[in-house]
Amino acid sequence: MTELTRRPATQGKSHYSNGLVLAVAPMIDWTDRHCRYFHRQISRNALLYTEMVVADAIIHGPRERLLSFDCDEHPVALQLGGSDPVKLAEALRIAGPYGYDEINLNVGCPSDRVQSGTFGACLMLTPEVVADCVKAMKAVSKVPVTVKCRIGVDEQEPVEALPELLARVLDVGADAVWIHARKAWLKGLSPKENREIPPLDYGIVYRMKERWPEVFIGINGGIQTLDEAAAHLEHVDGVMLGRAAYQNAGILADLDHRFYGAPAAEPDWDGLRDRMMAYVARHIESGGRLQQVARHMVGLFAGLPGARRYRQILSSDAAKAGAGPEVIAAAFAAVDFSGAKEALSA
């Protein structure tokens, strides 16, 4: 496994003090440390989230494997899953020395595995429990404590459920709220269907911002492009990109310029290639496999000439015994980068 270094989170200044935040959403099985390192090479400013890590796993499991990350990932937030305030506070104490920039409580995941543990989206039904969890986490945290939720679950009326949840967590000091603008149907829909079938209601998220203008409120769900992100920022403080950023990471290439004032420039694809090759070399040297990193890079050049061959190389050659950084070089060599910036930001 890659030798991972740590750096303390920024003290005294939250990323939420910058006025707006563009983030890549926490996604189970996707946003592991290799994915986050890759995304950070494309955008220096996007806020990155871990996969959800269950509090019990941190307390009783392999802490170093669950919590370690490369210092280049900053700013990076740890998303916790749980419903026991005492366990969440203990997990946060354990995670504290690792130097995350934010701790986020998952109140939105609809999977059966999460429901069986009585956390995730089903916590929308017990906002008082969520408030108790946030209060306990705030008591031990040196960095912002935030909540990521849905607009409601099952038969709940979002116009009632969402503001009640927000009122409770803000009353106990939550520093920000990220809202996935869909209901979660815990009865009858799979996690995949819950990302696609319940209709999006961006308007209710906008109304929460109007109700709490002094609070950071970010939006998530179905946002495909940076143009769409810019439109949402007319109404809320932050935008969280999910599958769009993972399946076509190239859209992150213009994020720093459009939203953080970085100079306009052509993406440095050669530099990205070289940095990922060096990262892979370190990972393999410490016992890892190329495929663990390469699987997150497959969608990078969607829509460009040569992207199909790029995907084939990373998907097939990276899985072969003894595969090394040269596979990444071969994949990049298959892509025609002329017009790449315009194609990827469209």
mmCIF file of C-alpha atoms in Angstrom:
data_model
loop_
_atom_site.group_PDB
_atom_site.id
_atom_site.type_symbol
_atom_site.label_atom_id
_atom_site.label_comp_id
_atom_site.label_asym_id
_atom_site.label_seq_id
_atom_site.Cartn_x
_atom_site.Cartn_y
_atom_site.Cartn_z
ATOM 1 C CA MET A 1 0.000 0.000 0.000
ATOM 2 C CA THR A 2 1.149 3.549 -0.696
ATOM 3 C CA GLU A 3 3.150 5.275 2.013
ATOM 4 C CA LEU A 4 0.823 8.093 3.026
ATOM 5 C CA THR A 5 1.796 11.353 4.609
ATOM 6 C CA ARG A 6 -0.220 13.685 6.780
ATOM 7 C CA ARG A 7 -0.518 17.393 7.163
ATOM 8 C CA PRO A 8 -2.653 19.224 9.722
ATOM 9 C CA ALA A 9 -5.909 20.650 8.452
ATOM 10 C CA THR A 10 -5.909 24.396 7.929
ATOM 11 C CA GLN A 11 -6.349 25.929 11.354
ATOM 12 C CA GLY A 12 -8.471 29.002 11.893
ATOM 13 C CA LYS A 13 -9.825 29.277 8.365
ATOM 14 C CA SER A 14 -12.479 27.003 6.935
ATOM 15 C CA HIS A 15 -12.871 26.380 3.218
ATOM 16 C CA TYR A 16 -16.417 27.643 3.817
ATOM 17 C CA SER A 17 -15.049 31.122 4.507
ATOM 18 C CA ASN A 18 -14.057 31.526 0.846
ATOM 19 C CA GLY A 19 -17.577 32.395 -0.300
ATOM 20 C CA LEU A 20 -18.310 29.357 -2.453
ATOM 21 C CA VAL A 21 -17.354 25.705 -2.576
ATOM 22 C CA LEU A 22 -17.234 23.283 -5.495
ATOM 23 C CA ALA A 23 -17.002 19.710 -4.263
ATOM 24 C CA VAL A 24 -16.803 16.144 -5.475
ATOM 25 C CA ALA A 25 -19.400 14.100 -3.622
ATOM 26 C CA PRO A 26 -18.645 11.177 -1.329
ATOM 27 C CA MET A 27 -19.379 7.993 -3.300
ATOM 28 C CA ILE A 28 -19.107 4.504 -1.854
ATOM 29 C CA ASP A 29 -16.591 2.305 -3.710
ATOM 30 C CA TRP A 30 -15.472 5.279 -5.798
ATOM 31 C CA THR A 31 -13.959 8.185 -3.849
ATOM 32 C CA ASP A 32 -11.168 6.275 -2.156
ATOM 33 C CA ARG A 33 -7.752 7.834 -1.595
ATOM 34 C CA HIS A 34 -6.515 6.955 -5.108
ATOM 35 C CA CYS A 35 -9.533 8.605 -6.713
ATOM 36 C CA ARG A 36 -9.096 11.690 -4.567
ATOM 37 C CA TYR A 37 -5.394 11.985 -5.395
ATOM 38 C CA PHE A 38 -6.259 11.755 -9.091
ATOM 39 C CA HIS A 39 -8.984 14.398 -8.849
ATOM 40 C CA ARG A 40 -6.629 16.692 -6.934
ATOM 41 C CA GLN A 41 -4.158 16.611 -9.811
ATOM 42 C CA ILE A 42 -6.889 18.068 -12.047
ATOM 43 C CA SER A 43 -8.315 20.664 -9.643
ATOM 44 C CA ARG A 44 -6.333 22.274 -6.845
ATOM 45 C CA ASN A 45 -9.402 23.838 -5.223
ATOM 46 C CA ALA A 46 -12.299 21.374 -5.340
ATOM 47 C CA LEU A 47 -13.307 20.074 -1.923
ATOM 48 C CA LEU A 48 -12.903 16.290 -1.938
ATOM 49 C CA TYR A 49 -14.819 13.813 0.211
ATOM 50 C CA THR A 50 -13.959 10.332 1.367
ATOM 51 C CA GLU A 51 -16.281 7.421 0.936
ATOM 52 C CA MET A 52 -18.575 7.074 3.928
ATOM 53 C CA VAL A 53 -16.686 5.425 6.797
ATOM 54 C CA VAL A 54 -18.795 3.871 9.549
ATOM 55 C CA ALA A 55 -17.968 4.993 13.077
ATOM 56 C CA ASP A 56 -17.835 1.406 14.355
ATOM 57 C CA ALA A 57 -15.258 0.535 11.677
ATOM 58 C CA ILE A 58 -12.987 3.344 12.820
ATOM 59 C CA ILE A 59 -13.320 2.352 16.471
ATOM 60 C CA HIS A 60 -12.808 -1.374 15.985
ATOM 61 C CA GLY A 61 -11.263 -1.773 12.515
ATOM 62 C CA PRO A 62 -8.043 -1.011 10.602
ATOM 63 C CA ARG A 63 -7.794 2.701 11.325
ATOM 64 C CA GLU A 64 -4.719 3.395 9.236
ATOM 65 C CA ARG A 65 -6.233 1.825 6.134
ATOM 66 C CA LEU A 66 -9.561 3.585 6.661
ATOM 67 C CA LEU A 67 -8.285 7.054 7.527
ATOM 68 C CA SER A 68 -4.859 7.624 5.948
ATOM 69 C CA PHE A 69 -4.590 9.882 2.926
ATOM 70 C CA ASP A 70 -1.982 11.741 0.925
ATOM 71 C CA CYS A 71 -1.318 15.303 2.073
ATOM 72 C CA ASP A 72 -1.822 16.504 -1.507
ATOM 73 C CA GLU A 73 -5.540 15.744 -1.148
ATOM 74 C CA HIS A 74 -6.253 18.835 0.984
ATOM 75 C CA PRO A 75 -8.864 20.198 1.277
ATOM 76 C CA VAL A 76 -10.428 16.820 2.068
ATOM 77 C CA ALA A 77 -13.426 15.941 4.228
ATOM 78 C CA LEU A 78 -14.137 12.717 6.086
ATOM 79 C CA GLN A 79 -17.712 11.483 5.819
ATOM 80 C CA LEU A 80 -18.881 9.456 8.797
ATOM 81 C CA GLY A 81 -21.811 7.070 9.042
ATOM 82 C CA GLY A 82 -23.529 6.337 12.320
ATOM 83 C CA SER A 83 -26.401 7.192 14.630
ATOM 84 C CA ASP A 84 -24.831 6.852 18.076
ATOM 85 C CA PRO A 85 -23.518 10.213 19.318
ATOM 86 C CA VAL A 86 -20.990 8.571 21.648
ATOM 87 C CA LYS A 87 -19.537 6.363 18.904
ATOM 88 C CA LEU A 88 -19.429 9.214 16.395
ATOM 89 C CA ALA A 89 -17.583 11.422 18.871
ATOM 90 C CA GLU A 90 -15.101 8.618 19.573
ATOM 91 C CA ALA A 91 -14.568 8.032 15.853
ATOM 92 C CA LEU A 92 -13.942 11.743 15.395
ATOM 93 C CA ARG A 93 -11.375 11.767 18.216
ATOM 94 C CA ILE A 94 -9.554 8.902 16.514
ATOM 95 C CA ALA A 95 -9.722 10.623 13.113
ATOM 96 C CA GLY A 96 -8.610 14.003 14.459
ATOM 97 C CA PRO A 97 -4.817 13.454 14.205
ATOM 98 C CA TYR A 98 -5.128 12.445 10.548
ATOM 99 C CA GLY A 99 -5.795 16.085 9.673
ATOM 100 C CA TYR A 100 -9.074 16.163 7.765
ATOM 101 C CA ASP A 101 -10.401 19.626 6.924
ATOM 102 C CA GLU A 102 -14.032 18.764 7.680
ATOM 103 C CA ILE A 103 -16.153 16.004 9.219
ATOM 104 C CA ASN A 104 -19.452 15.285 7.466
ATOM 105 C CA LEU A 105 -22.352 13.226 8.808
ATOM 106 C CA ASN A 106 -24.148 11.044 6.260
ATOM 107 C CA VAL A 107 -27.918 11.525 6.429
ATOM 108 C CA GLY A 108 -28.537 10.644 2.799
ATOM 109 C CA CYS A 109 -27.288 7.183 1.797
ATOM 110 C CA PRO A 110 -30.243 4.883 0.963
ATOM 111 C CA SER A 111 -28.492 1.496 0.758
ATOM 112 C CA ASP A 112 -29.875 -1.553 2.560
ATOM 113 C CA ARG A 113 -26.553 -1.953 4.373
ATOM 114 C CA VAL A 114 -26.868 1.543 5.804
ATOM 115 C CA GLN A 115 -30.533 1.126 6.734
ATOM 116 C CA SER A 116 -29.733 -2.034 8.689
ATOM 117 C CA GLY A 117 -27.352 0.059 10.786
ATOM 118 C CA THR A 118 -30.040 2.710 11.352
ATOM 119 C CA PHE A 119 -28.110 5.545 9.762
ATOM 120 C CA GLY A 120 -27.850 7.252 6.406
ATOM 121 C CA ALA A 121 -31.079 8.467 4.816
ATOM 122 C CA CYS A 122 -33.324 6.794 7.380
ATOM 123 C CA LEU A 123 -32.043 9.353 9.902
ATOM 124 C CA MET A 124 -34.250 11.888 8.110
ATOM 125 C CA LEU A 125 -37.063 10.250 10.116
ATOM 126 C CA THR A 126 -35.403 11.125 13.433
ATOM 127 C CA PRO A 127 -34.034 14.671 13.182
ATOM 128 C CA GLU A 128 -33.590 14.805 16.949
ATOM 129 C CA VAL A 129 -31.092 11.940 16.717
ATOM 130 C CA VAL A 130 -29.198 13.758 13.962
ATOM 131 C CA ALA A 131 -29.032 16.856 16.149
ATOM 132 C CA ASP A 132 -27.677 14.817 19.063
ATOM 133 C CA CYS A 133 -25.014 13.350 16.775
ATOM 134 C CA VAL A 134 -23.952 16.741 15.438
ATOM 135 C CA LYS A 135 -23.825 18.185 18.954
ATOM 136 C CA ALA A 136 -21.568 15.365 20.147
ATOM 137 C CA MET A 137 -19.311 15.706 17.108
ATOM 138 C CA LYS A 138 -19.038 19.481 17.483
ATOM 139 C CA ALA A 139 -17.967 19.044 21.098
ATOM 140 C CA VAL A 140 -14.778 17.228 20.073
ATOM 141 C CA SER A 141 -14.044 18.585 16.591
ATOM 142 C CA LYS A 142 -11.444 21.228 15.733
ATOM 143 C CA VAL A 143 -12.711 21.497 12.135
ATOM 144 C CA PRO A 144 -16.157 22.164 10.627
ATOM 145 C CA VAL A 145 -18.859 19.573 11.236
ATOM 146 C CA THR A 146 -21.380 19.385 8.408
ATOM 147 C CA VAL A 147 -24.399 17.341 7.351
ATOM 148 C CA LYS A 148 -25.267 15.834 3.967
ATOM 149 C CA CYS A 149 -28.944 14.919 3.680
ATOM 150 C CA ARG A 150 -31.840 14.266 1.315
ATOM 151 C CA ILE A 151 -34.966 16.424 1.074
ATOM 152 C CA GLY A 152 -36.967 13.631 2.713
ATOM 153 C CA VAL A 153 -37.597 9.899 2.710
ATOM 154 C CA ASP A 154 -40.575 7.741 1.742
ATOM 155 C CA GLU A 155 -43.882 9.429 2.568
ATOM 156 C CA GLN A 156 -42.316 12.445 4.267
ATOM 157 C CA GLU A 157 -43.329 15.846 2.949
ATOM 158 C CA PRO A 158 -40.056 17.621 2.133
ATOM 159 C CA VAL A 159 -41.569 21.025 2.896
ATOM 160 C CA GLU A 160 -41.921 19.819 6.478
ATOM 161 C CA ALA A 161 -39.121 17.298 6.928
ATOM 162 C CA LEU A 162 -36.226 19.268 5.434
ATOM 163 C CA PRO A 163 -36.645 22.531 7.359
ATOM 164 C CA GLU A 164 -37.185 20.597 10.596
ATOM 165 C CA LEU A 165 -33.899 18.752 10.108
ATOM 166 C CA LEU A 166 -32.037 21.926 9.196
ATOM 167 C CA ALA A 167 -33.447 23.846 12.147
ATOM 168 C CA ARG A 168 -32.331 21.154 14.566
ATOM 169 C CA VAL A 169 -28.790 20.661 13.244
ATOM 170 C CA LEU A 170 -28.152 24.369 12.841
ATOM 171 C CA ASP A 171 -29.367 24.991 16.374
ATOM 172 C CA VAL A 172 -26.619 22.707 17.712
ATOM 173 C CA GLY A 173 -23.925 24.297 15.572
ATOM 174 C CA ALA A 174 -23.662 22.480 12.231
ATOM 175 C CA ASP A 175 -21.277 24.535 10.096
ATOM 176 C CA ALA A 176 -22.837 23.733 6.712
ATOM 177 C CA VAL A 177 -25.497 21.578 5.109
ATOM 178 C CA TRP A 178 -25.245 19.811 1.755
ATOM 179 C CA ILE A 179 -28.619 18.781 0.338
ATOM 180 C CA HIS A 180 -29.163 16.076 -2.281
ATOM 181 C CA ALA A 181 -32.258 17.474 -3.982
ATOM 182 C CA ARG A 182 -34.123 14.153 -4.164
ATOM 183 C CA LYS A 183 -36.180 12.110 -1.786
ATOM 184 C CA ALA A 184 -34.827 8.699 -0.847
ATOM 185 C CA TRP A 185 -37.316 5.863 -1.181
ATOM 186 C CA LEU A 186 -36.183 3.273 1.332
ATOM 187 C CA LYS A 187 -39.074 0.999 0.441
ATOM 188 C CA GLY A 188 -38.985 -0.389 -3.073
ATOM 189 C CA LEU A 189 -36.053 1.373 -4.771
ATOM 190 C CA SER A 190 -32.450 0.205 -4.991
ATOM 191 C CA PRO A 191 -29.584 2.610 -4.202
ATOM 192 C CA LYS A 192 -29.001 3.027 -7.956
ATOM 193 C CA GLU A 193 -32.684 3.770 -8.556
ATOM 194 C CA ASN A 194 -32.612 6.259 -5.672
ATOM 195 C CA ARG A 195 -29.991 8.239 -7.602
ATOM 196 C CA GLU A 196 -32.157 8.437 -10.704
ATOM 197 C CA ILE A 197 -35.892 7.862 -10.186
ATOM 198 C CA PRO A 198 -37.054 10.272 -7.454
ATOM 199 C CA PRO A 199 -37.567 13.635 -9.156
ATOM 200 C CA LEU A 200 -35.132 16.433 -8.472
ATOM 201 C CA ASP A 201 -36.466 19.435 -6.593
ATOM 202 C CA TYR A 202 -33.808 22.113 -6.692
ATOM 203 C CA GLY A 203 -36.354 24.742 -5.729
ATOM 204 C CA ILE A 204 -36.745 23.478 -2.185
ATOM 205 C CA VAL A 205 -32.977 23.710 -1.673
ATOM 206 C CA TYR A 206 -33.045 27.283 -2.920
ATOM 207 C CA ARG A 207 -35.843 28.042 -0.446
ATOM 208 C CA MET A 208 -33.764 26.662 2.429
ATOM 209 C CA LYS A 209 -31.044 29.145 1.511
ATOM 210 C CA GLU A 210 -33.585 31.947 1.459
ATOM 211 C CA ARG A 211 -34.791 30.894 4.902
ATOM 212 C CA TRP A 212 -31.268 30.670 6.353
ATOM 213 C CA PRO A 213 -29.278 33.244 4.335
ATOM 214 C CA GLU A 214 -26.414 33.311 6.851
ATOM 215 C CA VAL A 215 -25.834 29.546 6.655
ATOM 216 C CA PHE A 216 -23.739 27.745 4.047
ATOM 217 C CA ILE A 217 -26.100 25.557 2.030
ATOM 218 C CA GLY A 218 -24.823 23.482 -0.884
ATOM 219 C CA ILE A 219 -26.698 21.491 -3.494
ATOM 220 C CA ASN A 220 -26.162 18.019 -4.954
ATOM 221 C CA GLY A 221 -27.977 15.718 -7.351
ATOM 222 C CA GLY A 222 -28.037 15.354 -11.130
ATOM 223 C CA ILE A 223 -25.614 18.211 -11.867
ATOM 224 C CA GLN A 224 -23.740 17.347 -15.053
ATOM 225 C CA THR A 225 -21.727 20.392 -16.142
ATOM 226 C CA LEU A 226 -19.904 23.432 -14.827
ATOM 227 C CA ASP A 227 -22.492 25.608 -16.578
ATOM 228 C CA GLU A 228 -25.187 23.947 -14.485
ATOM 229 C CA ALA A 229 -23.044 24.446 -11.390
ATOM 230 C CA ALA A 230 -22.735 28.154 -12.149
ATOM 231 C CA ALA A 231 -26.505 28.443 -12.500
ATOM 232 C CA HIS A 232 -27.064 26.833 -9.097
ATOM 233 C CA LEU A 233 -24.563 29.208 -7.506
ATOM 234 C CA GLU A 234 -26.982 32.019 -8.263
ATOM 235 C CA HIS A 235 -29.137 30.535 -5.487
ATOM 236 C CA VAL A 236 -26.902 28.569 -3.089
ATOM 237 C CA ASP A 237 -23.364 28.665 -1.722
ATOM 238 C CA GLY A 238 -21.918 25.443 -3.061
ATOM 239 C CA VAL A 239 -22.295 22.737 -5.671
ATOM 240 C CA MET A 240 -21.391 19.096 -5.248
ATOM 241 C CA LEU A 241 -20.670 17.072 -8.378
ATOM 242 C CA GLY A 242 -21.198 13.331 -8.115
ATOM 243 C CA ARG A 243 -21.160 10.775 -10.907
ATOM 244 C CA ALA A 244 -20.462 13.467 -13.516
ATOM 245 C CA ALA A 245 -17.083 14.214 -11.914
ATOM 246 C CA TYR A 246 -16.220 10.545 -11.551
ATOM 247 C CA GLN A 247 -17.329 9.303 -14.959
ATOM 248 C CA ASN A 248 -15.823 12.282 -16.786
ATOM 249 C CA ALA A 249 -13.182 13.754 -14.506
ATOM 250 C CA GLY A 250 -12.081 16.070 -17.309
ATOM 251 C CA ILE A 251 -14.882 18.465 -16.381
ATOM 252 C CA LEU A 252 -12.808 19.354 -13.311
ATOM 253 C CA ALA A 253 -10.065 20.785 -15.545
ATOM 254 C CA ASP A 254 -11.716 24.215 -15.860
ATOM 255 C CA LEU A 255 -13.124 24.369 -12.341
ATOM 256 C CA ASP A 256 -10.267 26.359 -10.781
ATOM 257 C CA HIS A 257 -10.401 29.015 -13.486
ATOM 258 C CA ARG A 258 -14.176 29.395 -13.573
ATOM 259 C CA PHE A 259 -14.835 29.462 -9.846
ATOM 260 C CA TYR A 260 -11.587 30.192 -8.011
ATOM 261 C CA GLY A 261 -9.875 32.819 -10.136
ATOM 262 C CA ALA A 262 -7.016 30.700 -11.439
ATOM 263 C CA PRO A 263 -5.498 31.909 -14.728
ATOM 264 C CA ALA A 264 -7.087 30.522 -17.871
ATOM 265 C CA ALA A 265 -4.784 27.910 -19.338
ATOM 266 C CA GLU A 266 -4.786 24.736 -21.345
ATOM 267 C CA PRO A 267 -4.773 21.702 -19.052
ATOM 268 C CA ASP A 268 -1.321 20.229 -18.564
ATOM 269 C CA TRP A 269 -2.119 16.661 -19.619
ATOM 270 C CA ASP A 270 1.564 15.711 -19.819
ATOM 271 C CA GLY A 271 2.031 16.899 -16.257
ATOM 272 C CA LEU A 272 -1.028 14.962 -15.122
ATOM 273 C CA ARG A 273 0.324 11.837 -16.818
ATOM 274 C CA ASP A 274 3.717 12.200 -15.173
ATOM 275 C CA ARG A 275 2.284 12.853 -11.697
ATOM 276 C CA MET A 276 -0.011 9.834 -11.898
ATOM 277 C CA MET A 277 2.822 7.641 -13.174
ATOM 278 C CA ALA A 278 4.970 8.710 -10.217
ATOM 279 C CA TYR A 279 2.094 8.083 -7.806
ATOM 280 C CA VAL A 280 1.477 4.632 -9.285
ATOM 281 C CA ALA A 281 5.177 3.784 -9.032
ATOM 282 C CA ARG A 282 5.146 4.630 -5.315
ATOM 283 C CA HIS A 283 1.942 2.657 -4.799
ATOM 284 C CA ILE A 284 3.293 -0.451 -6.545
ATOM 285 C CA GLU A 285 6.617 -0.197 -4.725
ATOM 286 C CA SER A 286 4.754 -0.319 -1.403
ATOM 287 C CA GLY A 287 2.762 -3.415 -2.405
ATOM 288 C CA GLY A 288 -0.215 -2.024 -4.315
ATOM 289 C CA ARG A 289 -1.493 -2.750 -7.811
ATOM 290 C CA LEU A 290 -1.871 -0.456 -10.812
ATOM 291 C CA GLN A 291 -5.533 -1.362 -11.260
ATOM 292 C CA GLN A 292 -6.386 0.091 -7.833
ATOM 293 C CA VAL A 293 -5.468 3.525 -9.203
ATOM 294 C CA ALA A 294 -6.185 3.155 -12.928
ATOM 295 C CA ARG A 295 -9.841 2.188 -12.449
ATOM 296 C CA HIS A 296 -10.579 5.745 -11.331
ATOM 297 C CA MET A 297 -8.958 7.255 -14.433
ATOM 298 C CA VAL A 298 -10.926 5.402 -17.110
ATOM 299 C CA GLY A 299 -13.490 8.135 -17.753
ATOM 300 C CA LEU A 300 -11.049 11.035 -17.944
ATOM 301 C CA PHE A 301 -11.199 11.758 -21.676
ATOM 302 C CA ALA A 302 -14.809 10.894 -22.501
ATOM 303 C CA GLY A 303 -15.744 12.453 -25.847
ATOM 304 C CA LEU A 304 -12.225 12.978 -27.178
ATOM 305 C CA PRO A 305 -10.709 11.195 -30.184
ATOM 306 C CA GLY A 306 -8.816 8.199 -28.865
ATOM 307 C CA ALA A 307 -10.823 7.976 -25.628
ATOM 308 C CA ARG A 308 -12.072 4.482 -26.453
ATOM 309 C CA ARG A 309 -8.541 3.165 -26.890
ATOM 310 C CA TYR A 310 -7.490 5.011 -23.718
ATOM 311 C CA ARG A 311 -10.245 3.198 -21.799
ATOM 312 C CA GLN A 312 -9.309 -0.155 -23.310
ATOM 313 C CA ILE A 313 -5.679 0.188 -22.289
ATOM 314 C CA LEU A 314 -6.477 1.200 -18.714
ATOM 315 C CA SER A 315 -9.210 -1.404 -18.324
ATOM 316 C CA SER A 316 -7.343 -4.374 -19.752
ATOM 317 C CA ASP A 317 -3.610 -3.764 -19.495
ATOM 318 C CA ALA A 318 -3.769 -2.338 -15.971
ATOM 319 C CA ALA A 319 -5.174 -5.635 -14.716
ATOM 320 C CA LYS A 320 -2.278 -7.724 -16.036
ATOM 321 C CA ALA A 321 0.316 -9.140 -13.699
ATOM 322 C CA GLY A 322 3.316 -6.844 -13.389
ATOM 323 C CA ALA A 323 1.547 -3.846 -14.975
ATOM 324 C CA GLY A 324 3.280 -0.595 -14.133
ATOM 325 C CA PRO A 325 3.312 3.145 -14.856
ATOM 326 C CA GLU A 326 4.067 2.542 -18.542
ATOM 327 C CA VAL A 327 0.427 1.522 -18.996
ATOM 328 C CA ILE A 328 -0.647 5.061 -18.101
ATOM 329 C CA ALA A 329 1.852 6.478 -20.609
ATOM 330 C CA ALA A 330 0.468 4.218 -23.338
ATOM 331 C CA ALA A 331 -3.123 5.181 -22.525
ATOM 332 C CA PHE A 332 -2.394 8.917 -22.685
ATOM 333 C CA ALA A 333 -0.539 8.435 -25.972
ATOM 334 C CA ALA A 334 -3.746 7.120 -27.539
ATOM 335 C CA VAL A 335 -5.641 10.406 -27.013
ATOM 336 C CA ASP A 336 -5.846 13.329 -29.430
ATOM 337 C CA PHE A 337 -5.751 16.395 -27.170
ATOM 338 C CA SER A 338 -6.527 19.024 -29.808
ATOM 339 C CA GLY A 339 -9.627 20.863 -28.657
ATOM 340 C CA ALA A 340 -9.644 18.955 -25.387
ATOM 341 C CA LYS A 341 -10.421 21.907 -23.133
ATOM 342 C CA GLU A 342 -13.524 22.918 -25.081
ATOM 343 C CA ALA A 343 -14.780 19.357 -25.441
ATOM 344 C CA LEU A 344 -14.370 18.469 -21.782
ATOM 345 C CA SER A 345 -15.941 21.642 -20.406
ATOM 346 C CA ALA A 346 -18.963 21.488 -22.714
#
